[in-house]
CSV table of C-alpha atoms and ligand atoms in Angstrom, one decimal:
chain,number,residue,atom,x,y,z
A,1,UNK,CA,101.1,-14.1,102.2
A,2,UNK,CA,102.5,-14.1,98.8
A,3,UNK,CA,100.2,-14.3,95.8
A,4,UNK,CA,100.4,-17.5,93.7
A,5,UNK,CA,99.2,-18.2,90.2
A,6,UNK,CA,96.5,-20.9,90.4
A,7,UNK,CA,96.4,-23.6,87.8
A,8,UNK,CA,93.4,-23.4,85.4
A,9,UNK,CA,90.7,-25.7,86.7
A,10,UNK,CA,90.7,-27.4,83.3
A,11,UNK,CA,93.1,-28.0,80.4
A,12,UNK,CA,94.1,-25.1,78.2
A,13,UNK,CA,92.1,-26.5,75.3
A,14,UNK,CA,89.0,-27.4,77.4
A,15,UNK,CA,87.1,-24.3,76.4
A,16,UNK,CA,87.9,-24.4,72.7
A,17,UNK,CA,84.6,-26.1,71.8
A,18,UNK,CA,82.9,-23.2,73.7
A,19,UNK,CA,84.7,-20.6,71.7
A,20,UNK,CA,87.7,-19.7,74.0
A,21,UNK,CA,90.8,-21.0,72.3
A,22,UNK,CA,93.9,-22.7,73.8
A,23,UNK,CA,95.9,-19.8,72.5
A,24,UNK,CA,93.8,-17.3,74.4
A,25,UNK,CA,94.2,-19.2,77.6
A,26,UNK,CA,97.9,-19.5,77.1
A,27,UNK,CA,98.2,-15.8,76.8
A,28,UNK,CA,95.5,-14.8,79.3
A,29,UNK,CA,96.3,-17.2,82.1
A,30,UNK,CA,100.0,-18.1,81.6
A,31,UNK,CA,101.2,-14.5,80.7
A,32,UNK,CA,98.6,-11.9,81.7
A,33,UNK,CA,97.4,-13.4,85.0
A,34,UNK,CA,100.9,-14.4,85.9
A,35,UNK,CA,102.1,-10.9,85.4
A,36,UNK,CA,99.5,-9.6,87.8
A,37,UNK,CA,100.8,-12.1,90.4
A,38,UNK,CA,104.5,-11.2,89.8
A,39,UNK,CA,103.9,-7.5,89.9
A,40,UNK,CA,101.5,-7.8,92.8
A,41,UNK,CA,104.1,-9.7,94.9
A,42,UNK,CA,106.7,-7.0,94.1
A,43,UNK,CA,104.3,-4.3,95.3
A,44,UNK,CA,103.1,-6.3,98.3
A,45,UNK,CA,106.6,-6.4,99.8
A,46,UNK,CA,107.0,-3.5,102.1
A,47,UNK,CA,103.3,-2.4,101.8
A,48,UNK,CA,102.4,-3.2,105.4
A,49,UNK,CA,99.7,-5.6,104.0
A,50,UNK,CA,101.9,-8.7,103.7
A,51,UNK,CA,100.0,-10.6,106.4
A,52,UNK,CA,96.5,-10.0,104.9
A,53,UNK,CA,94.4,-12.2,102.7
A,54,UNK,CA,94.1,-11.3,99.0
A,55,UNK,CA,90.6,-10.1,99.6
A,56,UNK,CA,91.8,-7.9,102.5
A,57,UNK,CA,94.6,-6.5,100.3
A,58,UNK,CA,92.1,-5.6,97.6
A,59,UNK,CA,89.7,-3.9,100.0
A,60,UNK,CA,92.5,-2.0,101.9
A,61,UNK,CA,94.3,-0.8,98.8
A,62,UNK,CA,91.2,0.4,97.0
A,63,UNK,CA,91.2,4.2,96.7
A,64,UNK,CA,94.5,4.4,98.6
A,65,UNK,CA,96.6,6.9,96.5
A,66,UNK,CA,99.8,5.3,97.8
A,67,UNK,CA,98.7,1.8,96.8
A,68,UNK,CA,97.3,2.2,93.2
A,69,UNK,CA,99.7,-0.3,91.7
A,70,UNK,CA,99.2,-2.9,94.4
A,71,UNK,CA,95.4,-2.5,94.1
A,72,UNK,CA,95.5,-2.9,90.3
A,73,UNK,CA,97.6,-6.1,90.4
A,74,UNK,CA,96.0,-7.7,93.5
A,75,UNK,CA,92.5,-7.0,92.2
A,76,UNK,CA,93.3,-8.4,88.8
A,77,UNK,CA,94.8,-11.5,90.4
A,78,UNK,CA,91.5,-12.0,92.4
A,79,UNK,CA,89.4,-11.2,89.3
A,80,UNK,CA,91.1,-13.7,87.1
A,81,UNK,CA,91.1,-16.4,89.7
A,82,UNK,CA,87.3,-16.1,89.9
A,83,UNK,CA,87.0,-15.8,86.1
A,84,UNK,CA,88.6,-19.2,85.5
A,85,UNK,CA,86.3,-20.9,88.1
A,86,UNK,CA,83.3,-19.2,86.5
A,87,UNK,CA,83.8,-21.0,83.2
A,88,UNK,CA,83.9,-24.6,82.2
A,89,UNK,CA,83.6,-27.0,79.3
A,90,UNK,CA,80.5,-26.2,77.3
A,91,UNK,CA,77.1,-27.8,77.7
A,92,UNK,CA,76.3,-26.8,81.2
A,93,UNK,CA,72.8,-25.7,82.1
A,94,UNK,CA,71.6,-23.1,84.7
A,95,UNK,CA,70.4,-24.9,87.8
A,96,UNK,CA,66.7,-24.4,88.3
A,97,UNK,CA,66.9,-22.5,91.6
A,98,UNK,CA,69.4,-20.0,90.0
A,99,UNK,CA,67.3,-19.7,86.9
A,100,UNK,CA,64.3,-18.9,89.1
A,101,UNK,CA,66.2,-16.3,91.1
A,102,UNK,CA,67.5,-14.6,87.9
A,103,UNK,CA,64.0,-14.7,86.5
A,104,UNK,CA,62.7,-12.9,89.6
A,105,UNK,CA,65.4,-10.3,89.4
A,106,UNK,CA,65.6,-9.5,85.7
A,107,UNK,CA,62.3,-10.9,84.2
A,108,UNK,CA,63.8,-13.8,82.4
A,109,UNK,CA,67.1,-15.5,81.6
A,110,UNK,CA,67.1,-13.9,78.2
A,111,UNK,CA,66.5,-10.4,79.7
A,112,UNK,CA,69.4,-11.0,82.2
A,113,UNK,CA,71.7,-11.9,79.3
A,114,UNK,CA,70.7,-8.9,77.4
A,115,UNK,CA,71.4,-6.6,80.3
A,116,UNK,CA,74.7,-8.3,81.1
A,117,UNK,CA,75.9,-7.9,77.5
A,118,UNK,CA,74.8,-4.3,77.5
A,119,UNK,CA,76.8,-3.7,80.8
A,120,UNK,CA,80.0,-5.2,79.3
A,121,UNK,CA,79.6,-3.4,76.0
A,122,UNK,CA,78.9,-0.1,77.9
A,123,UNK,CA,82.2,-0.3,79.9
A,124,UNK,CA,84.3,2.1,77.9
A,125,UNK,CA,87.9,0.8,77.7
A,126,UNK,CA,89.1,-2.0,80.0
A,127,UNK,CA,87.1,-3.5,82.8
A,128,UNK,CA,84.6,-6.1,83.8
A,129,UNK,CA,80.9,-6.7,83.9
A,130,UNK,CA,79.3,-8.6,86.8
A,131,UNK,CA,76.3,-10.3,88.3
A,132,UNK,CA,76.5,-9.5,92.0
A,133,UNK,CA,74.6,-10.0,95.2
A,134,UNK,CA,74.3,-6.6,96.9
A,135,UNK,CA,72.4,-7.0,100.2
A,136,UNK,CA,69.5,-9.3,99.2
A,137,UNK,CA,69.3,-8.0,95.6
A,138,UNK,CA,70.9,-9.4,92.5
A,139,UNK,CA,72.3,-6.7,90.3
A,140,UNK,CA,74.3,-6.3,87.0
A,141,UNK,CA,77.2,-3.9,87.3
A,142,UNK,CA,80.3,-2.8,85.3
A,143,UNK,CA,83.6,-1.7,86.7
A,144,UNK,CA,86.7,-0.1,85.1
A,145,UNK,CA,90.2,-1.7,85.0
A,146,UNK,CA,90.6,-4.0,88.0
A,147,UNK,CA,87.9,-2.6,90.2
A,148,UNK,CA,85.6,-5.5,91.4
A,149,UNK,CA,82.6,-6.2,93.7
A,150,UNK,CA,84.9,-6.6,96.8
A,151,UNK,CA,85.4,-2.8,96.6
A,152,UNK,CA,81.7,-2.2,97.3
A,153,UNK,CA,81.0,-5.0,99.8
A,154,UNK,CA,79.2,-7.0,97.1
A,155,UNK,CA,79.4,-10.8,96.4
A,156,UNK,CA,80.6,-11.6,92.9
A,157,UNK,CA,78.4,-14.3,91.4
A,158,UNK,CA,79.6,-14.0,87.8
A,159,UNK,CA,82.2,-11.8,86.1
A,160,UNK,CA,83.3,-11.3,82.5
A,161,UNK,CA,86.6,-9.9,81.6
A,162,UNK,CA,86.1,-7.3,78.9
A,163,UNK,CA,89.7,-6.2,78.5
A,164,UNK,CA,90.7,-6.6,74.9
A,165,UNK,CA,93.3,-9.3,75.8
A,166,UNK,CA,90.3,-11.5,76.9
A,167,UNK,CA,88.8,-11.7,73.4
A,168,UNK,CA,91.0,-10.2,70.7
A,169,UNK,CA,92.5,-13.5,69.6
A,170,UNK,CA,89.1,-15.3,69.2
A,171,UNK,CA,86.7,-12.5,68.5
A,172,UNK,CA,88.9,-9.6,67.3
A,173,UNK,CA,87.0,-6.4,68.0
A,174,UNK,CA,83.6,-8.0,68.5
A,175,UNK,CA,83.1,-7.5,72.3
A,176,UNK,CA,79.3,-8.0,72.1
A,177,UNK,CA,79.7,-11.4,70.4
A,178,UNK,CA,82.4,-12.4,72.9
A,179,UNK,CA,80.1,-11.6,75.9
A,180,UNK,CA,77.1,-13.3,74.4
A,181,UNK,CA,79.2,-16.4,73.6
A,182,UNK,CA,80.5,-16.3,77.2
A,183,UNK,CA,77.0,-16.5,78.6
A,184,UNK,CA,75.7,-19.1,76.1
A,185,UNK,CA,78.7,-21.5,76.0
A,186,UNK,CA,81.3,-20.8,78.6
A,187,UNK,CA,79.8,-20.0,82.0
A,188,UNK,CA,79.8,-22.7,84.6
A,189,UNK,CA,76.4,-22.0,86.1
A,190,UNK,CA,76.9,-24.5,88.8
A,191,UNK,CA,79.7,-22.4,90.1
A,192,UNK,CA,77.5,-19.3,90.0
A,193,UNK,CA,74.8,-21.2,91.9
A,194,UNK,CA,77.4,-22.2,94.5
A,195,UNK,CA,78.4,-18.6,95.0
A,196,UNK,CA,74.8,-17.6,95.5
A,197,UNK,CA,74.2,-20.4,97.9
A,198,UNK,CA,77.4,-19.5,99.9
A,199,UNK,CA,76.1,-15.9,100.1
A,200,UNK,CA,72.9,-17.0,101.7
A,201,UNK,CA,70.9,-17.8,98.6
B,1,MN3,MN1,92.2,-10.4,81.8
């Protein structure tokens, strides 16, 4: 089935109070994400994967030398669709069960945030940093370009886009400040908790 650009789950200016401007979302969602959808559809046609779900296309095209372009665009379409859902208007708290689980896995919420920022800062060039459920374990990972947890059979609980287009308008070259702000003011922790619950808790 053809890929479609989803609407943002909030207004373009809804995250401005949390530090992500209307201009960033206009460029990032309306132009960058839309380009992945358009290019992905062009590459999906004739690929033999037209009848697959987006998740199946990503998994099937990963590491297929004949489908590099399709993988890049399909995975980035999936990544951004999750990313919009993982954020929300500021002022949200981490549900207590999620906070307890993160505390068990990383020592404390503060230690989790420190390790998540370090993963994103440590991703040389474009990519993403993630909180994933891998088997029964919670882990922090980083991936280059469009590679995502689907490629490794992991469940994405939280992902942060560390491509420069995600932060250059609002934070210029300050990637660490952007990721810290993402954790402190932009993450929709209820969405993260729902993803963990859907993955069996
Ligand atoms: Mn992006």
